[in-house]
């Protein structure tokens, strides 16, 4: 029993250590995204002591896009995504097992040590996933903030009125900004769940499970079968 307890304790510590590493990586990503969103603002750049430049030249737009791509790839990517996907799959499996036992009518769920431990793990994993989902969602909002490009386009239109002699050059920059806006919308990964990068297989399985659960609940409430 002592050896079994020590083995489970070591495995639990290793598992939660990997989750803490993943959370730290997500925090770093959020910090990079936050500072990146302040680059085009003179007041915020001065506050956080970071470089500042406006997107009024094609070269500046190239630098902005290259910096965005570099920061998004900075740090461990695949290993952290594997940890997050594994945690999500484990939480989904535990929830499925507990729900199946409840639906079978097992009234020993609160008293059995096995199920109490499973519920404890489920609660810990859900808290961790909610934390990562919050950080991932905020990070995506910072990187996918199209309002920065729209603001620069408005500034360019105002400059065209003040400096009609540079209208051709400013129109070129404006066209590049429009293409950049479309590019940012296309670059978002389709396999994301509240900011968490998911394996395509896990993503599709999760989508099917969630839609099936919603379909079952709606069918029970309305009294007839609905397939989502």
CSV table of C-alpha atoms in Angstrom, one decimal:
chain,number,residue,atom,x,y,z
A,1,UNK,CA,0.0,0.0,0.0
A,2,UNK,CA,2.9,2.4,0.8
A,3,UNK,CA,4.6,1.7,-2.5
A,4,UNK,CA,1.3,2.1,-4.4
A,5,UNK,CA,0.7,5.4,-2.6
A,6,UNK,CA,4.2,6.7,-3.4
A,7,UNK,CA,3.9,5.6,-7.1
A,8,UNK,CA,0.6,7.4,-7.4
A,9,UNK,CA,2.0,10.5,-5.7
A,10,UNK,CA,5.0,10.6,-8.0
A,11,UNK,CA,2.9,10.2,-11.1
A,12,UNK,CA,0.4,12.8,-9.9
A,13,UNK,CA,3.3,15.2,-9.2
A,14,UNK,CA,4.8,14.6,-12.7
A,15,UNK,CA,1.5,15.1,-14.4
A,16,UNK,CA,0.7,18.3,-12.6
A,17,UNK,CA,4.2,19.6,-13.1
A,18,UNK,CA,3.7,19.2,-16.9
A,19,UNK,CA,0.5,21.1,-16.6
A,20,UNK,CA,2.2,23.9,-14.7
A,21,UNK,CA,4.8,24.1,-17.4
A,22,UNK,CA,2.1,24.4,-20.0
A,23,UNK,CA,0.3,27.1,-18.0
A,24,UNK,CA,3.6,29.0,-17.7
A,25,UNK,CA,4.0,28.8,-21.5
A,26,UNK,CA,0.5,30.1,-22.0
A,27,UNK,CA,1.2,33.0,-19.7
A,28,UNK,CA,4.3,33.9,-21.7
A,29,UNK,CA,2.3,33.8,-24.9
A,30,UNK,CA,-0.3,36.1,-23.4
A,31,UNK,CA,2.5,38.5,-22.3
A,32,UNK,CA,4.0,38.6,-25.7
A,33,UNK,CA,0.6,39.1,-27.3
A,34,UNK,CA,-0.2,41.9,-24.9
A,35,UNK,CA,3.0,43.8,-25.6
A,36,UNK,CA,2.6,43.2,-29.3
A,37,UNK,CA,-0.8,44.8,-29.3
A,38,UNK,CA,0.8,48.0,-27.7
A,39,UNK,CA,3.4,48.5,-30.4
A,40,UNK,CA,1.3,50.7,-32.6
A,41,UNK,CA,0.1,52.9,-29.7
A,42,UNK,CA,2.6,55.6,-28.7
A,43,UNK,CA,1.1,56.0,-25.2
A,44,UNK,CA,1.1,52.3,-24.3
A,45,UNK,CA,4.5,51.7,-25.9
A,46,UNK,CA,6.0,54.5,-23.7
A,47,UNK,CA,4.3,53.0,-20.7
A,48,UNK,CA,5.7,49.5,-21.2
A,49,UNK,CA,9.0,50.7,-22.6
A,50,UNK,CA,8.7,48.9,-25.9
A,51,UNK,CA,9.5,50.1,-29.5
A,52,UNK,CA,6.8,52.0,-31.3
A,53,UNK,CA,6.0,52.4,-35.0
A,54,UNK,CA,3.0,53.2,-37.1
A,55,UNK,CA,1.7,51.2,-40.0
A,56,UNK,CA,2.0,54.0,-42.4
A,57,UNK,CA,4.6,52.4,-44.7
A,58,UNK,CA,4.8,49.0,-46.4
A,59,UNK,CA,8.1,48.2,-44.7
A,60,UNK,CA,6.4,48.8,-41.3
A,61,UNK,CA,3.6,46.5,-42.2
A,62,UNK,CA,6.1,43.8,-43.2
A,63,UNK,CA,7.9,44.2,-39.9
A,64,UNK,CA,4.6,44.0,-38.0
A,65,UNK,CA,3.5,40.8,-39.7
A,66,UNK,CA,7.0,39.2,-39.3
A,67,UNK,CA,7.1,40.1,-35.6
A,68,UNK,CA,3.6,38.7,-35.1
A,69,UNK,CA,4.6,35.4,-36.8
A,70,UNK,CA,7.8,35.2,-34.8
A,71,UNK,CA,6.1,35.8,-31.4
A,72,UNK,CA,3.4,33.3,-32.1
A,73,UNK,CA,6.0,30.6,-32.8
A,74,UNK,CA,8.2,31.6,-29.9
A,75,UNK,CA,8.6,29.0,-27.1
A,76,UNK,CA,7.6,25.3,-27.1
A,77,UNK,CA,4.7,24.6,-29.3
A,78,UNK,CA,4.1,20.9,-30.1
A,79,UNK,CA,5.0,19.6,-26.7
A,80,UNK,CA,2.7,22.0,-24.9
A,81,UNK,CA,-0.1,21.3,-27.4
A,82,UNK,CA,0.3,17.6,-26.7
A,83,UNK,CA,0.1,18.1,-22.9
A,84,UNK,CA,-3.1,20.3,-23.3
A,85,UNK,CA,-4.7,17.8,-25.7
A,86,UNK,CA,-3.8,14.9,-23.3
A,87,UNK,CA,-5.3,16.7,-20.3
A,88,UNK,CA,-8.5,17.5,-22.3
A,89,UNK,CA,-8.8,13.9,-23.5
A,90,UNK,CA,-8.3,12.6,-19.9
A,91,UNK,CA,-10.9,15.0,-18.5
A,92,UNK,CA,-13.3,14.0,-21.2
A,93,UNK,CA,-12.7,10.3,-20.5
A,94,UNK,CA,-13.2,10.7,-16.7
A,95,UNK,CA,-16.4,12.7,-17.2
A,96,UNK,CA,-17.7,10.1,-19.6
A,97,UNK,CA,-17.0,7.2,-17.1
A,98,UNK,CA,-18.6,9.1,-14.2
A,99,UNK,CA,-21.7,10.0,-16.3
A,100,UNK,CA,-22.0,6.4,-17.5
A,101,UNK,CA,-21.9,5.2,-13.9
A,102,UNK,CA,-24.5,7.7,-12.8
A,103,UNK,CA,-26.8,6.8,-15.7
A,104,UNK,CA,-26.5,3.1,-14.7
A,105,UNK,CA,-28.0,4.0,-11.4
A,106,UNK,CA,-25.0,3.4,-9.2
A,107,UNK,CA,-25.9,5.0,-5.8
A,108,UNK,CA,-22.4,4.3,-4.4
A,109,UNK,CA,-20.8,7.1,-6.3
A,110,UNK,CA,-20.3,9.5,-3.3
A,111,UNK,CA,-19.1,6.8,-1.0
A,112,UNK,CA,-16.7,4.9,-3.3
A,113,UNK,CA,-13.1,6.0,-2.9
A,114,UNK,CA,-12.5,5.3,-6.6
A,115,UNK,CA,-15.2,7.6,-7.8
A,116,UNK,CA,-14.2,10.3,-5.2
A,117,UNK,CA,-10.7,10.2,-6.6
A,118,UNK,CA,-12.0,10.4,-10.1
A,119,UNK,CA,-14.2,13.4,-9.3
A,120,UNK,CA,-11.2,15.1,-7.6
A,121,UNK,CA,-9.1,14.6,-10.7
A,122,UNK,CA,-11.9,15.8,-12.9
A,123,UNK,CA,-12.3,19.0,-10.9
A,124,UNK,CA,-8.6,19.7,-10.9
A,125,UNK,CA,-8.4,19.1,-14.7
A,126,UNK,CA,-11.4,21.3,-15.4
A,127,UNK,CA,-9.9,24.2,-13.4
A,128,UNK,CA,-6.6,23.8,-15.3
A,129,UNK,CA,-8.4,23.7,-18.6
A,130,UNK,CA,-10.5,26.7,-17.7
A,131,UNK,CA,-7.4,28.7,-16.8
A,132,UNK,CA,-5.7,27.7,-20.1
A,133,UNK,CA,-8.8,28.4,-22.1
A,134,UNK,CA,-9.0,31.9,-20.6
A,135,UNK,CA,-5.3,32.6,-21.4
A,136,UNK,CA,-5.6,31.1,-24.9
A,137,UNK,CA,-8.7,33.1,-25.7
A,138,UNK,CA,-7.2,36.4,-24.5
A,139,UNK,CA,-4.0,35.7,-26.5
A,140,UNK,CA,-6.0,35.0,-29.7
A,141,UNK,CA,-7.9,38.2,-29.2
A,142,UNK,CA,-4.7,40.2,-28.9
A,143,UNK,CA,-3.2,38.7,-32.1
A,144,UNK,CA,-6.4,38.7,-34.0
A,145,UNK,CA,-7.3,42.3,-33.1
A,146,UNK,CA,-8.3,43.7,-36.5
A,147,UNK,CA,-9.2,47.1,-35.0
A,148,UNK,CA,-5.5,48.0,-35.1
A,149,UNK,CA,-5.4,47.7,-38.9
A,150,UNK,CA,-8.7,49.5,-39.3
A,151,UNK,CA,-7.5,52.3,-37.1
A,152,UNK,CA,-4.4,52.7,-39.3
A,153,UNK,CA,-6.6,52.7,-42.4
A,154,UNK,CA,-8.6,55.6,-41.0
A,155,UNK,CA,-5.4,57.4,-40.3
A,156,UNK,CA,-4.3,56.9,-43.9
A,157,UNK,CA,-7.6,58.3,-45.2
A,158,UNK,CA,-7.2,61.4,-43.1
A,159,UNK,CA,-3.6,61.8,-44.3
A,160,UNK,CA,-4.8,61.5,-47.9
A,161,UNK,CA,-7.0,64.6,-47.3
A,162,UNK,CA,-4.1,66.6,-45.7
A,163,UNK,CA,-1.4,65.5,-48.2
A,164,UNK,CA,-3.0,64.9,-51.6
A,165,UNK,CA,0.5,64.8,-53.2
A,166,UNK,CA,1.2,61.5,-51.4
A,167,UNK,CA,-2.2,59.9,-52.3
A,168,UNK,CA,-0.7,57.3,-54.5
A,169,UNK,CA,1.8,56.1,-51.9
A,170,UNK,CA,-0.8,56.1,-49.1
A,171,UNK,CA,-3.2,54.2,-51.3
A,172,UNK,CA,-0.6,51.5,-51.8
A,173,UNK,CA,-0.2,51.2,-48.0
A,174,UNK,CA,-3.9,51.1,-47.6
A,175,UNK,CA,-4.3,48.2,-50.0
A,176,UNK,CA,-1.5,46.3,-48.2
A,177,UNK,CA,-3.4,46.9,-44.9
A,178,UNK,CA,-6.6,45.5,-46.5
A,179,UNK,CA,-4.8,42.4,-47.6
A,180,UNK,CA,-3.2,42.0,-44.2
A,181,UNK,CA,-6.6,42.1,-42.6
A,182,UNK,CA,-7.8,39.3,-44.9
A,183,UNK,CA,-4.6,37.3,-44.2
A,184,UNK,CA,-5.1,37.5,-40.4
A,185,UNK,CA,-8.6,36.2,-40.8
A,186,UNK,CA,-7.4,33.2,-42.9
A,187,UNK,CA,-4.4,32.3,-40.6
A,188,UNK,CA,-6.5,31.4,-37.6
A,189,UNK,CA,-6.3,27.7,-37.0
A,190,UNK,CA,-9.6,25.8,-37.4
A,191,UNK,CA,-8.7,23.3,-34.7
A,192,UNK,CA,-9.0,25.6,-31.7
A,193,UNK,CA,-11.4,25.3,-28.8
A,194,UNK,CA,-11.6,28.5,-26.7
A,195,UNK,CA,-8.0,29.3,-27.5
A,196,UNK,CA,-6.6,25.8,-26.9
A,197,UNK,CA,-4.8,24.3,-29.9
A,198,UNK,CA,-6.3,20.8,-30.3
A,199,UNK,CA,-5.2,17.8,-32.3
A,200,UNK,CA,-7.6,17.5,-35.3
A,201,UNK,CA,-8.8,14.0,-34.2
A,202,UNK,CA,-9.5,15.2,-30.6
A,203,UNK,CA,-11.1,18.3,-31.9
A,204,UNK,CA,-13.5,16.4,-34.1
A,205,UNK,CA,-14.3,13.8,-31.4
A,206,UNK,CA,-15.0,16.6,-28.9
A,207,UNK,CA,-17.2,18.4,-31.3
A,208,UNK,CA,-19.2,15.2,-32.0
A,209,UNK,CA,-19.5,14.4,-28.3
A,210,UNK,CA,-20.6,17.9,-27.4
A,211,UNK,CA,-23.1,18.1,-30.2
A,212,UNK,CA,-24.5,14.7,-29.3
A,213,UNK,CA,-24.9,15.7,-25.7
A,214,UNK,CA,-26.7,18.9,-26.7
A,215,UNK,CA,-28.9,16.9,-29.1
A,216,UNK,CA,-29.8,14.5,-26.3
A,217,UNK,CA,-30.7,17.2,-23.8
A,218,UNK,CA,-32.8,19.1,-26.3
A,219,UNK,CA,-34.6,15.9,-27.3
A,220,UNK,CA,-35.4,15.2,-23.6
A,221,UNK,CA,-36.7,18.7,-23.1
A,222,UNK,CA,-38.9,18.8,-26.2
A,223,UNK,CA,-40.0,15.2,-26.2
A,224,UNK,CA,-38.9,14.2,-29.7
A,225,UNK,CA,-35.6,13.3,-31.3
A,226,UNK,CA,-33.4,16.0,-32.7
A,227,UNK,CA,-30.1,15.3,-34.4
A,228,UNK,CA,-27.6,18.2,-34.3
